[in-house]
Short mmCIF file of C-alpha atoms in Angstrom, two decimals:
data_model
loop_
_atom_site.label_atom_id
_atom_site.label_comp_id
_atom_site.label_asym_id
_atom_site.label_seq_id
_atom_site.Cartn_x
_atom_site.Cartn_y
_atom_site.Cartn_z
CA MET A 919 10.73 0.50 15.93
CA ALA A 920 7.99 3.36 15.37
CA SER A 921 4.80 2.12 13.34
CA SER A 922 1.95 3.72 11.97
CA SER A 923 0.50 3.66 15.10
CA CYS A 924 2.96 6.33 16.34
CA ASN A 925 1.90 9.34 17.19
CA ILE A 926 4.84 11.88 18.52
CA SER A 927 3.57 15.65 18.77
CA PRO A 928 6.31 17.40 21.54
CA PRO A 929 4.10 20.07 22.95
CA ILE A 930 3.97 23.96 21.41
CA ILE A 931 5.42 26.74 23.57
CA PRO A 932 3.22 29.63 23.34
CA ILE A 933 5.20 32.04 24.42
CA PHE A 934 7.73 31.71 21.62
CA VAL A 935 4.78 31.76 19.08
CA PHE A 936 5.33 35.82 18.31
CA PHE A 937 9.12 35.75 17.93
CA LEU A 938 8.87 32.53 15.62
CA LEU A 939 6.40 33.97 13.36
CA VAL A 940 8.45 37.09 13.02
CA SER A 941 11.93 34.86 12.35
CA SER A 942 9.83 32.52 10.28
CA SER A 943 12.33 33.73 7.07
CA PHE A 944 15.34 31.85 8.69
CA CYS A 945 12.94 28.54 8.86
CA PRO A 946 14.79 25.85 6.38
CA VAL A 947 11.58 25.66 4.41
CA ARG A 948 11.48 26.22 0.91
CA SER A 949 9.88 29.87 -0.31
CA SER A 950 6.98 28.96 -2.76
CA GLU A 951 8.96 31.56 -4.85
CA THR A 952 11.82 29.00 -5.09
CA GLY A 953 12.50 28.85 -8.66
CA SER A 954 10.05 30.84 -9.93
CA LEU A 955 8.95 30.79 -13.58
CA HIS A 956 9.05 34.36 -13.83
CA ALA A 957 13.29 34.44 -14.07
CA LYS A 958 14.75 37.92 -14.79
CA ASN A 959 15.83 37.33 -18.13
CA GLN A 960 12.50 36.32 -19.69
CA THR A 961 10.03 38.73 -21.87
CA PHE A 962 7.04 39.89 -19.69
CA ARG A 963 3.91 39.69 -22.10
CA PRO A 964 1.04 40.66 -20.02
CA GLU A 965 -1.70 39.65 -22.28
CA VAL A 966 0.00 36.13 -21.61
CA GLU A 967 0.48 36.56 -18.01
CA LEU A 968 -3.26 37.54 -17.52
CA GLN A 969 -4.23 34.55 -19.72
CA LYS A 970 -2.34 32.44 -17.47
CA LEU A 971 -3.40 33.67 -14.15
CA LYS A 972 -7.62 33.85 -15.64
CA THR A 973 -6.81 30.43 -16.30
CA ILE A 974 -5.36 29.67 -13.02
CA ARG A 975 -7.82 31.31 -11.05
CA GLU A 976 -11.03 29.04 -13.17
CA LEU A 977 -9.01 25.84 -12.10
CA LEU A 978 -8.72 26.92 -8.38
CA ASN A 979 -12.36 27.36 -8.54
CA LYS A 980 -12.54 24.17 -9.93
CA ILE A 981 -10.25 22.61 -7.05
CA ASN A 982 -11.11 24.40 -3.90
CA LYS A 983 -14.25 23.37 -2.33
CA PRO A 984 -16.13 26.04 -0.30
CA PRO A 985 -15.31 24.57 3.22
CA ILE A 986 -17.07 24.82 6.57
CA LYS A 987 -13.96 25.36 8.54
CA SER A 988 -10.39 25.92 7.75
CA ILE A 989 -7.00 24.96 9.79
CA GLN A 990 -3.64 26.57 9.25
CA ALA A 991 -0.68 25.30 12.01
CA ILE A 992 1.29 28.14 13.03
CA LEU A 993 4.91 28.26 11.55
CA TYR A 994 7.55 27.31 13.99
CA CYS A 995 11.30 26.04 13.49
CA PHE A 996 12.47 24.75 16.07
CA ALA A 997 12.91 20.96 15.75
CA PRO A 998 12.95 19.44 12.11
CA LEU A 999 10.34 16.42 13.02
CA ILE A 1000 7.76 18.53 14.54
CA SER A 1001 7.97 22.09 12.36
CA PRO A 1002 4.14 22.73 10.55
CA ASP A 1003 3.96 22.91 7.25
CA GLY A 1004 1.93 25.93 7.03
CA ASP A 1005 -0.66 24.54 4.58
CA ILE A 1006 -4.47 25.28 4.73
CA ILE A 1007 -6.59 22.55 5.52
CA ASP A 1008 -10.28 23.03 4.20
CA CYS A 1009 -12.87 21.41 6.27
CA VAL A 1010 -15.64 19.79 3.06
CA LEU A 1011 -18.74 18.32 2.78
CA LEU A 1012 -18.29 14.58 2.22
CA HIS A 1013 -20.24 15.28 -0.87
CA HIS A 1014 -18.73 18.67 -2.06
CA GLN A 1015 -15.24 16.88 -2.69
CA PRO A 1016 -14.00 17.07 -6.09
CA ALA A 1017 -14.42 13.36 -6.85
CA PHE A 1018 -18.54 13.97 -7.22
CA ASP A 1019 -17.83 16.34 -9.67
CA HIS A 1020 -17.60 13.25 -11.88
CA PRO A 1021 -20.87 12.69 -13.96
CA ARG A 1022 -20.98 9.16 -12.69
CA LEU A 1023 -21.02 10.36 -8.99
CA LYS A 1024 -22.89 13.30 -9.17
CA GLY A 1025 -25.56 13.21 -6.74
CA GLN A 1026 -24.35 10.26 -4.90
CA LYS A 1027 -23.02 9.52 -1.01
CA PRO A 1028 -19.55 7.89 -0.31
CA LEU A 1029 -20.24 4.15 0.01
CA ASP A 1030 -20.31 2.50 3.26
CA PRO A 1031 -16.84 0.37 4.16
CA PRO A 1032 -16.43 -2.95 2.23
CA GLU A 1033 -15.36 -6.16 3.67
CA ARG A 1034 -11.66 -6.07 4.83
CA PRO A 1035 -9.31 -9.19 3.55
CA SER A 1036 -8.76 -11.62 5.72
CA GLY A 1037 -5.46 -11.33 7.90
CA VAL A 1038 -6.21 -7.61 8.95
CA ASN A 1039 -6.72 -6.96 12.13
CA PRO A 1040 -9.62 -3.51 12.25
CA ASN A 1041 -9.41 -3.54 15.81
CA GLY A 1042 -5.41 -2.11 16.01
CA MET A 1043 -4.38 1.18 16.26
CA GLY A 1044 -5.34 3.37 13.26
CA GLY A 1045 -2.37 5.74 14.41
CA GLU A 1046 -4.17 8.91 12.19
CA ASP A 1047 -2.10 11.62 13.35
CA PHE A 1048 0.79 11.06 11.76
CA GLN A 1049 0.80 14.90 9.84
CA LEU A 1050 1.91 17.83 10.69
CA TRP A 1051 -1.75 19.97 10.45
CA SER A 1052 -3.02 17.19 12.88
CA MET A 1053 -0.73 18.39 16.17
CA SER A 1054 -2.57 21.89 16.29
CA GLY A 1055 -5.18 19.86 17.97
CA GLU A 1056 -7.57 20.73 15.32
CA SER A 1057 -9.79 18.85 13.59
CA CYS A 1058 -12.44 18.07 10.85
CA PRO A 1059 -16.01 17.81 11.73
CA GLU A 1060 -18.16 14.31 11.20
CA GLY A 1061 -19.39 15.03 7.66
CA THR A 1062 -16.46 16.38 6.28
CA ILE A 1063 -12.93 15.65 4.71
CA PRO A 1064 -9.58 17.71 5.20
CA ILE A 1065 -8.40 18.15 1.71
CA ARG A 1066 -4.98 20.47 1.29
CA ARG A 1067 -6.05 23.82 -0.35
CA THR A 1068 -4.25 24.46 -3.51
CA SER A 1069 -2.88 27.92 -3.82
CA GLU A 1070 -1.82 30.09 -7.18
CA GLU A 1071 1.95 30.17 -5.72
CA ASP A 1072 1.14 25.91 -6.20
CA MET A 1073 0.14 26.24 -9.77
CA LEU A 1074 2.73 29.28 -10.63
CA ARG A 1075 5.54 26.70 -9.72
CA ALA A 1076 4.20 23.81 -12.05
CA SER A 1077 5.97 23.36 -14.98
CA SER A 1078 3.08 23.30 -16.95
CA VAL A 1079 -0.42 24.68 -15.39
CA ARG A 1080 -2.64 22.90 -17.93
CA ARG A 1081 -0.95 19.76 -16.41
CA PHE A 1082 -1.15 20.66 -12.55
CA GLY A 1083 -1.67 17.61 -10.51
CA ARG A 1084 -0.35 15.27 -12.97
CA LYS A 1085 2.44 12.97 -13.77
CA ARG A 1086 4.61 13.92 -16.66
CA PRO A 1087 3.36 11.21 -19.52
CA ARG A 1088 6.34 8.47 -20.17
CA ARG A 1089 6.38 6.84 -23.58
CA ARG A 1090 6.81 2.82 -23.43
CA VAL A 1091 7.09 2.58 -20.03
CA ARG A 1092 9.24 -0.53 -18.94
CA ARG A 1093 10.20 -1.89 -15.45
CA ASP A 1094 13.57 -3.06 -17.10
CA SER A 1095 15.08 0.50 -18.42
CA THR A 1096 14.80 3.98 -17.05
CA SER A 1097 11.85 6.11 -19.18
CA ASN A 1098 12.44 9.54 -19.57
CA GLY A 1099 14.59 10.40 -16.38
CA HIS A 1100 12.19 8.36 -14.22
CA GLU A 1101 14.60 5.96 -11.97
CA HIS A 1102 13.55 3.03 -9.82
CA ALA A 1103 14.27 0.61 -7.42
CA VAL A 1104 11.76 -1.82 -7.02
CA GLY A 1105 10.53 -5.48 -5.35
CA TYR A 1106 7.95 -6.81 -7.90
CA VAL A 1107 5.48 -9.92 -8.45
CA SER A 1108 3.78 -10.60 -11.76
CA GLY A 1109 2.26 -13.34 -13.42
CA ASP A 1110 -0.95 -14.00 -11.36
CA GLN A 1111 -4.23 -11.92 -10.71
CA TYR A 1112 -3.47 -9.56 -7.85
CA TYR A 1113 -6.86 -7.75 -5.94
CA GLY A 1114 -4.54 -5.99 -3.54
CA ALA A 1115 -1.20 -5.33 -1.82
CA LYS A 1116 -0.11 -4.24 1.76
CA ALA A 1117 3.18 -3.06 2.78
CA SER A 1118 5.22 -1.40 6.17
CA ILE A 1119 6.92 1.68 3.97
CA ASN A 1120 9.81 3.34 5.95
CA VAL A 1121 9.46 7.35 5.58
CA TRP A 1122 12.53 9.30 5.24
CA THR A 1123 13.08 13.25 4.23
CA PRO A 1124 15.28 12.29 1.08
CA ARG A 1125 17.20 15.70 -0.46
CA VAL A 1126 15.76 16.80 -4.02
CA SER A 1127 17.97 18.50 -5.73
CA ASN A 1128 15.83 21.01 -8.35
CA GLN A 1129 12.52 21.81 -8.46
CA TYR A 1130 11.35 19.73 -11.30
CA GLU A 1131 12.75 16.39 -9.84
CA PHE A 1132 10.99 14.47 -7.22
CA SER A 1133 11.65 11.57 -4.80
CA LEU A 1134 8.88 8.53 -3.68
CA SER A 1135 8.42 5.57 -2.43
CA GLN A 1136 5.26 3.81 -2.97
CA MET A 1137 3.19 0.61 -4.30
CA TRP A 1138 2.28 0.39 -7.65
CA VAL A 1139 -1.34 -1.84 -8.10
CA ILE A 1140 -0.67 -2.06 -12.15
CA SER A 1141 -2.74 -4.17 -14.70
CA GLY A 1142 -2.63 -3.32 -18.80
CA SER A 1143 0.59 -3.02 -20.76
CA PHE A 1144 3.33 -0.42 -20.29
CA GLY A 1145 1.89 1.22 -23.33
CA ASP A 1146 -0.88 3.82 -23.47
CA ASP A 1147 -3.56 1.43 -21.76
CA LEU A 1148 -1.62 1.09 -18.64
CA ASN A 1149 -3.74 1.15 -15.58
CA THR A 1150 -2.17 2.05 -12.27
CA ILE A 1151 -3.47 2.81 -8.36
CA GLU A 1152 -0.53 4.40 -6.27
CA ALA A 1153 -0.05 5.20 -2.92
CA GLY A 1154 3.05 6.27 -0.50
CA TRP A 1155 4.96 9.03 0.73
CA GLN A 1156 6.84 11.82 -1.54
CA VAL A 1157 8.84 14.83 -1.78
CA SER A 1158 7.86 17.20 -4.49
CA PRO A 1159 9.14 21.16 -4.51
CA GLU A 1160 7.18 21.56 -7.60
CA LEU A 1161 3.77 19.78 -6.37
CA TYR A 1162 3.75 21.17 -2.49
CA GLY A 1163 6.78 24.46 -2.55
CA ASP A 1164 8.73 22.46 0.18
CA ASN A 1165 11.15 19.35 1.23
CA TYR A 1166 8.53 17.43 3.44
CA PRO A 1167 7.59 13.90 2.74
CA ARG A 1168 3.73 13.70 1.98
CA PHE A 1169 1.11 11.36 1.93
CA PHE A 1170 0.13 11.18 -1.64
CA THR A 1171 -2.27 8.88 -4.00
CA TYR A 1172 -2.15 8.72 -7.56
CA TRP A 1173 -4.30 6.92 -10.36
CA THR A 1174 -4.20 6.61 -14.38
CA THR A 1175 -5.60 4.74 -17.13
CA ASP A 1176 -3.69 5.44 -19.72
CA ALA A 1177 -0.09 5.42 -18.52
CA TYR A 1178 -0.30 9.06 -17.47
CA GLN A 1179 -1.20 11.09 -20.41
CA ALA A 1180 -4.92 12.62 -19.95
CA THR A 1181 -6.49 10.74 -17.06
CA GLY A 1182 -5.56 10.38 -13.41
CA CYS A 1183 -4.09 12.98 -10.85
CA TYR A 1184 -2.29 12.95 -7.55
CA ASN A 1185 -4.38 13.32 -4.43
CA LEU A 1186 -7.87 14.79 -4.93
CA LEU A 1187 -6.67 16.95 -7.56
CA CYS A 1188 -9.35 15.82 -10.26
CA SER A 1189 -12.58 13.76 -9.93
CA GLY A 1190 -11.99 10.18 -9.19
CA PHE A 1191 -10.44 9.10 -5.69
CA VAL A 1192 -13.33 9.42 -3.02
CA GLN A 1193 -12.23 10.04 0.23
CA THR A 1194 -14.15 8.80 3.53
CA ASN A 1195 -12.09 9.97 6.53
CA ASN A 1196 -11.97 13.12 8.40
CA ARG A 1197 -8.57 13.01 10.00
CA ILE A 1198 -6.64 12.35 6.99
CA ALA A 1199 -5.25 15.21 4.73
CA ILE A 1200 -4.07 13.73 1.69
CA GLY A 1201 -1.07 15.50 -0.01
CA ALA A 1202 -0.15 16.69 4.09
CA ALA A 1203 3.41 16.22 5.58
CA ILE A 1204 4.07 13.29 7.74
CA SER A 1205 5.80 13.84 10.95
CA PRO A 1206 7.97 11.88 12.31
CA THR A 1207 10.21 10.53 9.50
CA SER A 1208 13.33 8.62 9.99
CA SER A 1209 16.72 9.92 11.18
CA TYR A 1210 20.26 7.89 10.06
CA ASN A 1211 21.19 5.88 13.03
CA GLY A 1212 18.24 6.81 15.08
CA GLY A 1213 14.74 6.33 15.32
CA GLN A 1214 12.64 4.80 12.47
CA PHE A 1215 8.91 5.54 11.36
CA ASP A 1216 6.98 3.43 8.58
CA ILE A 1217 3.47 3.63 7.67
CA SER A 1218 1.78 0.40 6.72
CA LEU A 1219 -0.75 1.24 3.62
CA LEU A 1220 -3.46 -1.74 2.37
CA ILE A 1221 -5.30 -1.49 -1.02
CA TRP A 1222 -7.59 -4.03 -2.13
CA LYS A 1223 -10.46 -4.70 -4.09
CA ASP A 1224 -13.72 -4.49 -2.73
CA PRO A 1225 -15.09 -8.22 -3.20
CA LYS A 1226 -18.98 -6.84 -3.46
CA HIS A 1227 -19.03 -3.47 -5.29
CA GLY A 1228 -15.41 -3.85 -7.39
CA ASN A 1229 -14.05 -0.63 -6.16
CA TRP A 1230 -10.03 -0.29 -4.55
CA TRP A 1231 -9.92 0.86 -1.14
CA LEU A 1232 -6.87 2.30 0.65
CA GLU A 1233 -6.46 1.74 4.34
CA PHE A 1234 -3.67 2.89 6.46
CA GLY A 1235 -2.35 1.66 9.31
CA SER A 1236 -4.93 -1.11 11.03
CA GLY A 1237 -8.36 -0.31 10.10
CA VAL A 1238 -8.27 3.15 9.38
CA LEU A 1239 -10.20 3.78 5.87
CA VAL A 1240 -9.06 6.34 3.55
CA GLY A 1241 -11.25 6.06 0.77
CA TYR A 1242 -11.70 4.38 -2.93
CA TRP A 1243 -11.18 4.87 -6.01
CA PRO A 1244 -14.36 3.72 -8.14
CA SER A 1245 -13.64 0.91 -10.42
CA PHE A 1246 -15.74 2.52 -13.27
CA LEU A 1247 -12.72 5.00 -13.71
CA PHE A 1248 -10.36 1.94 -15.03
CA THR A 1249 -10.44 -0.52 -17.93
CA HIS A 1250 -8.13 -3.06 -16.81
CA LEU A 1251 -8.72 -2.53 -13.35
CA ARG A 1252 -11.86 -3.51 -13.27
CA ASP A 1253 -10.89 -6.84 -13.12
CA HIS A 1254 -7.82 -7.53 -11.27
CA ALA A 1255 -4.20 -6.22 -11.45
CA SER A 1256 -1.45 -8.28 -13.15
CA MET A 1257 1.30 -6.76 -11.43
CA VAL A 1258 2.11 -5.08 -7.55
CA GLN A 1259 5.33 -2.98 -7.34
CA PHE A 1260 6.95 -1.86 -4.22
CA GLY A 1261 10.09 0.45 -3.60
CA GLY A 1262 11.21 3.68 -4.77
CA GLU A 1263 11.57 6.09 -7.55
CA VAL A 1264 12.99 9.80 -8.48
CA VAL A 1265 13.27 11.89 -11.14
CA ASN A 1266 16.71 12.37 -12.54
CA SER A 1267 16.50 15.63 -14.92
CA ARG A 1268 20.46 15.39 -15.63
CA ALA A 1269 20.69 19.17 -14.96
CA GLY A 1270 24.12 20.44 -15.92
CA GLY A 1271 25.02 17.32 -17.86
CA PHE A 1272 25.55 14.81 -14.92
CA HIS A 1273 23.18 12.32 -13.08
CA THR A 1274 21.15 14.21 -10.40
CA SER A 1275 21.78 14.01 -6.61
CA THR A 1276 18.26 13.95 -5.59
CA GLU A 1277 18.39 10.81 -3.06
CA MET A 1278 15.88 8.13 -2.72
CA GLY A 1279 14.93 6.45 0.42
CA SER A 1280 17.42 7.45 3.27
CA GLY A 1281 20.20 8.70 0.56
CA HIS A 1282 21.96 5.72 1.44
CA PHE A 1283 22.43 2.17 -0.40
CA ALA A 1284 20.65 -0.91 0.92
CA GLY A 1285 23.88 -3.02 2.30
CA GLN A 1286 23.91 -0.04 5.28
CA GLY A 1287 21.07 -1.90 6.42
CA PHE A 1288 18.24 -1.27 9.22
CA GLY A 1289 18.56 2.84 10.81
CA LYS A 1290 20.57 3.85 7.55
CA ALA A 1291 19.07 2.82 4.33
CA SER A 1292 15.82 2.98 3.85
CA TYR A 1293 13.03 -0.26 3.62
CA PHE A 1294 9.74 -2.17 3.08
CA ARG A 1295 8.46 -4.48 4.73
CA ASN A 1296 5.46 -7.04 5.33
CA LEU A 1297 4.87 -7.15 1.82
CA GLN A 1298 1.58 -9.04 0.90
CA VAL A 1299 -0.48 -9.41 -1.33
CA VAL A 1300 -4.76 -10.00 -1.93
CA ASP A 1301 -5.78 -12.98 -3.68
CA TRP A 1302 -8.73 -13.87 -5.28
CA ASP A 1303 -10.55 -14.81 -2.36
CA ASN A 1304 -9.89 -11.25 -0.45
CA ASN A 1305 -7.01 -13.36 1.72
CA LEU A 1306 -4.06 -11.53 2.37
CA ILE A 1307 -1.16 -13.72 1.73
CA PRO A 1308 2.42 -13.48 1.55
CA LEU A 1309 4.53 -13.22 -1.49
CA SER A 1310 5.98 -16.16 -3.06
CA ASN A 1311 8.06 -14.93 -6.04
CA LEU A 1312 9.40 -11.16 -5.33
CA ARG A 1313 12.02 -9.88 -7.64
CA VAL A 1314 14.04 -7.15 -7.30
CA LEU A 1315 14.97 -4.48 -9.98
CA ALA A 1316 17.07 -1.39 -10.02
CA ASP A 1317 17.61 0.86 -13.02
CA HIS A 1318 21.13 2.24 -12.25
CA PRO A 1319 22.41 0.42 -9.27
CA ASN A 1320 25.92 2.31 -9.30
CA CYS A 1321 22.95 5.20 -8.43
CA TYR A 1322 19.98 3.71 -6.37
CA ASP A 1323 20.26 0.15 -5.23
CA ILE A 1324 17.94 -3.04 -3.81
CA GLN A 1325 18.49 -5.65 -1.84
CA GLY A 1326 15.49 -8.17 -0.73
CA GLY A 1327 15.10 -10.84 2.08
CA ILE A 1328 12.70 -12.56 3.82
CA ASN A 1329 12.72 -13.34 8.23
CA ARG A 1330 9.63 -13.99 10.25
CA VAL A 1331 9.53 -10.69 11.96
CA TRP A 1332 9.12 -8.58 8.65
CA GLY A 1333 8.12 -11.34 5.92
CA ASN A 1334 9.35 -10.62 2.63
CA TYR A 1335 11.10 -7.23 2.69
CA PHE A 1336 13.81 -5.50 0.92
CA TYR A 1337 16.40 -2.51 1.53
CA TYR A 1338 16.38 0.17 -1.46
CA GLY A 1339 17.47 3.70 -2.35
CA GLY A 1340 21.23 5.77 -2.60
CA PRO A 1341 22.43 9.18 -3.20
CA GLY A 1342 22.39 9.52 -6.75
CA ARG A 1343 25.37 11.41 -8.10
CA ASN A 1344 28.69 9.50 -6.91
CA VAL A 1345 31.87 8.45 -8.15
CA LYS A 1346 30.46 5.41 -9.68
CA CYS A 1347 27.13 6.93 -10.73
CA PRO A 1348 28.52 10.26 -13.43
#
């Protein structure tokens, strides 16, 4: 099984570059114009469009910081596992990143690495080269971080420019029912005080039916009620054509303190998460990915609360720190989490009156098992004394098991684990 330390990067053949650039229109990559908001039957109002473009450019100036170097992978399309995503990665000085626009962080510098939870091996392989952009051989220099550049096309795709980079708010969010078209298959623990969580997450490329749906697999670190005071920290991978303009699975983070209403955002699209790593671009595409009856690839993520300063840190693989969420961003999570969740989520927009065919995980049900169904393995939580410990009361829940389901288990190699996912619309899921 491939793990987060894998580095699969077949060589690029330079002689084909010109040909591939010319023929790039045949690549199976969704155009940024796909699903354009400018439908032919819409009335064109110049003053409205001009104001929208003005707003977009003001936001872009705020989000995109001046780089000292920019990296853009060459577009080619021989093998799906290695096709660069065409992103532009800007190398931005650490103290110029969006987090430091926050009044509480202005003039400061990123904090030093915290004490890791016991049970984490800091000398293991980090596996930083798991993203397509890094296959160019380029990297960002020390003292900078790589940031995926946000484009005008990214914002024009968004259903709401004002809420670009945010999840849609959900009223009365619960885990025992669907919420505004969001469907889940999750494993979770509750009833204790949690100071972090760790898991290895199987990476696939699920089909997403339309631009305004997504499919993701992630960890949630949660506190507060499932009302307007919900605090969450989230990390994993997602396929989101609306946010990224393509169907690649991408490494992402998220946070909110008010149930996704006004606070928080994806990745580095607002002041919040402080990145410290100069080799991982949050929001960039992941490679390789798993294949049905073929090789399996997973990424290991750890989120934990620094016992000294109280900030929530994110680690990739073994010992590769990505950055942290400052504790002052939160209310309930300033202390501890009251629930930890692992699993998949999709948006079901019911286009045409039918359940979506957007896939979760591999697009296959849990019962198909290894190599066919998607999985989470080695699930752990961090206790009050900064120790990683196994889960003692993992429960599993699927909102609509005929569409997406989940099956948990435990063994000596994988510890606590579960298989999950499904195809969405089918005979039993109309």
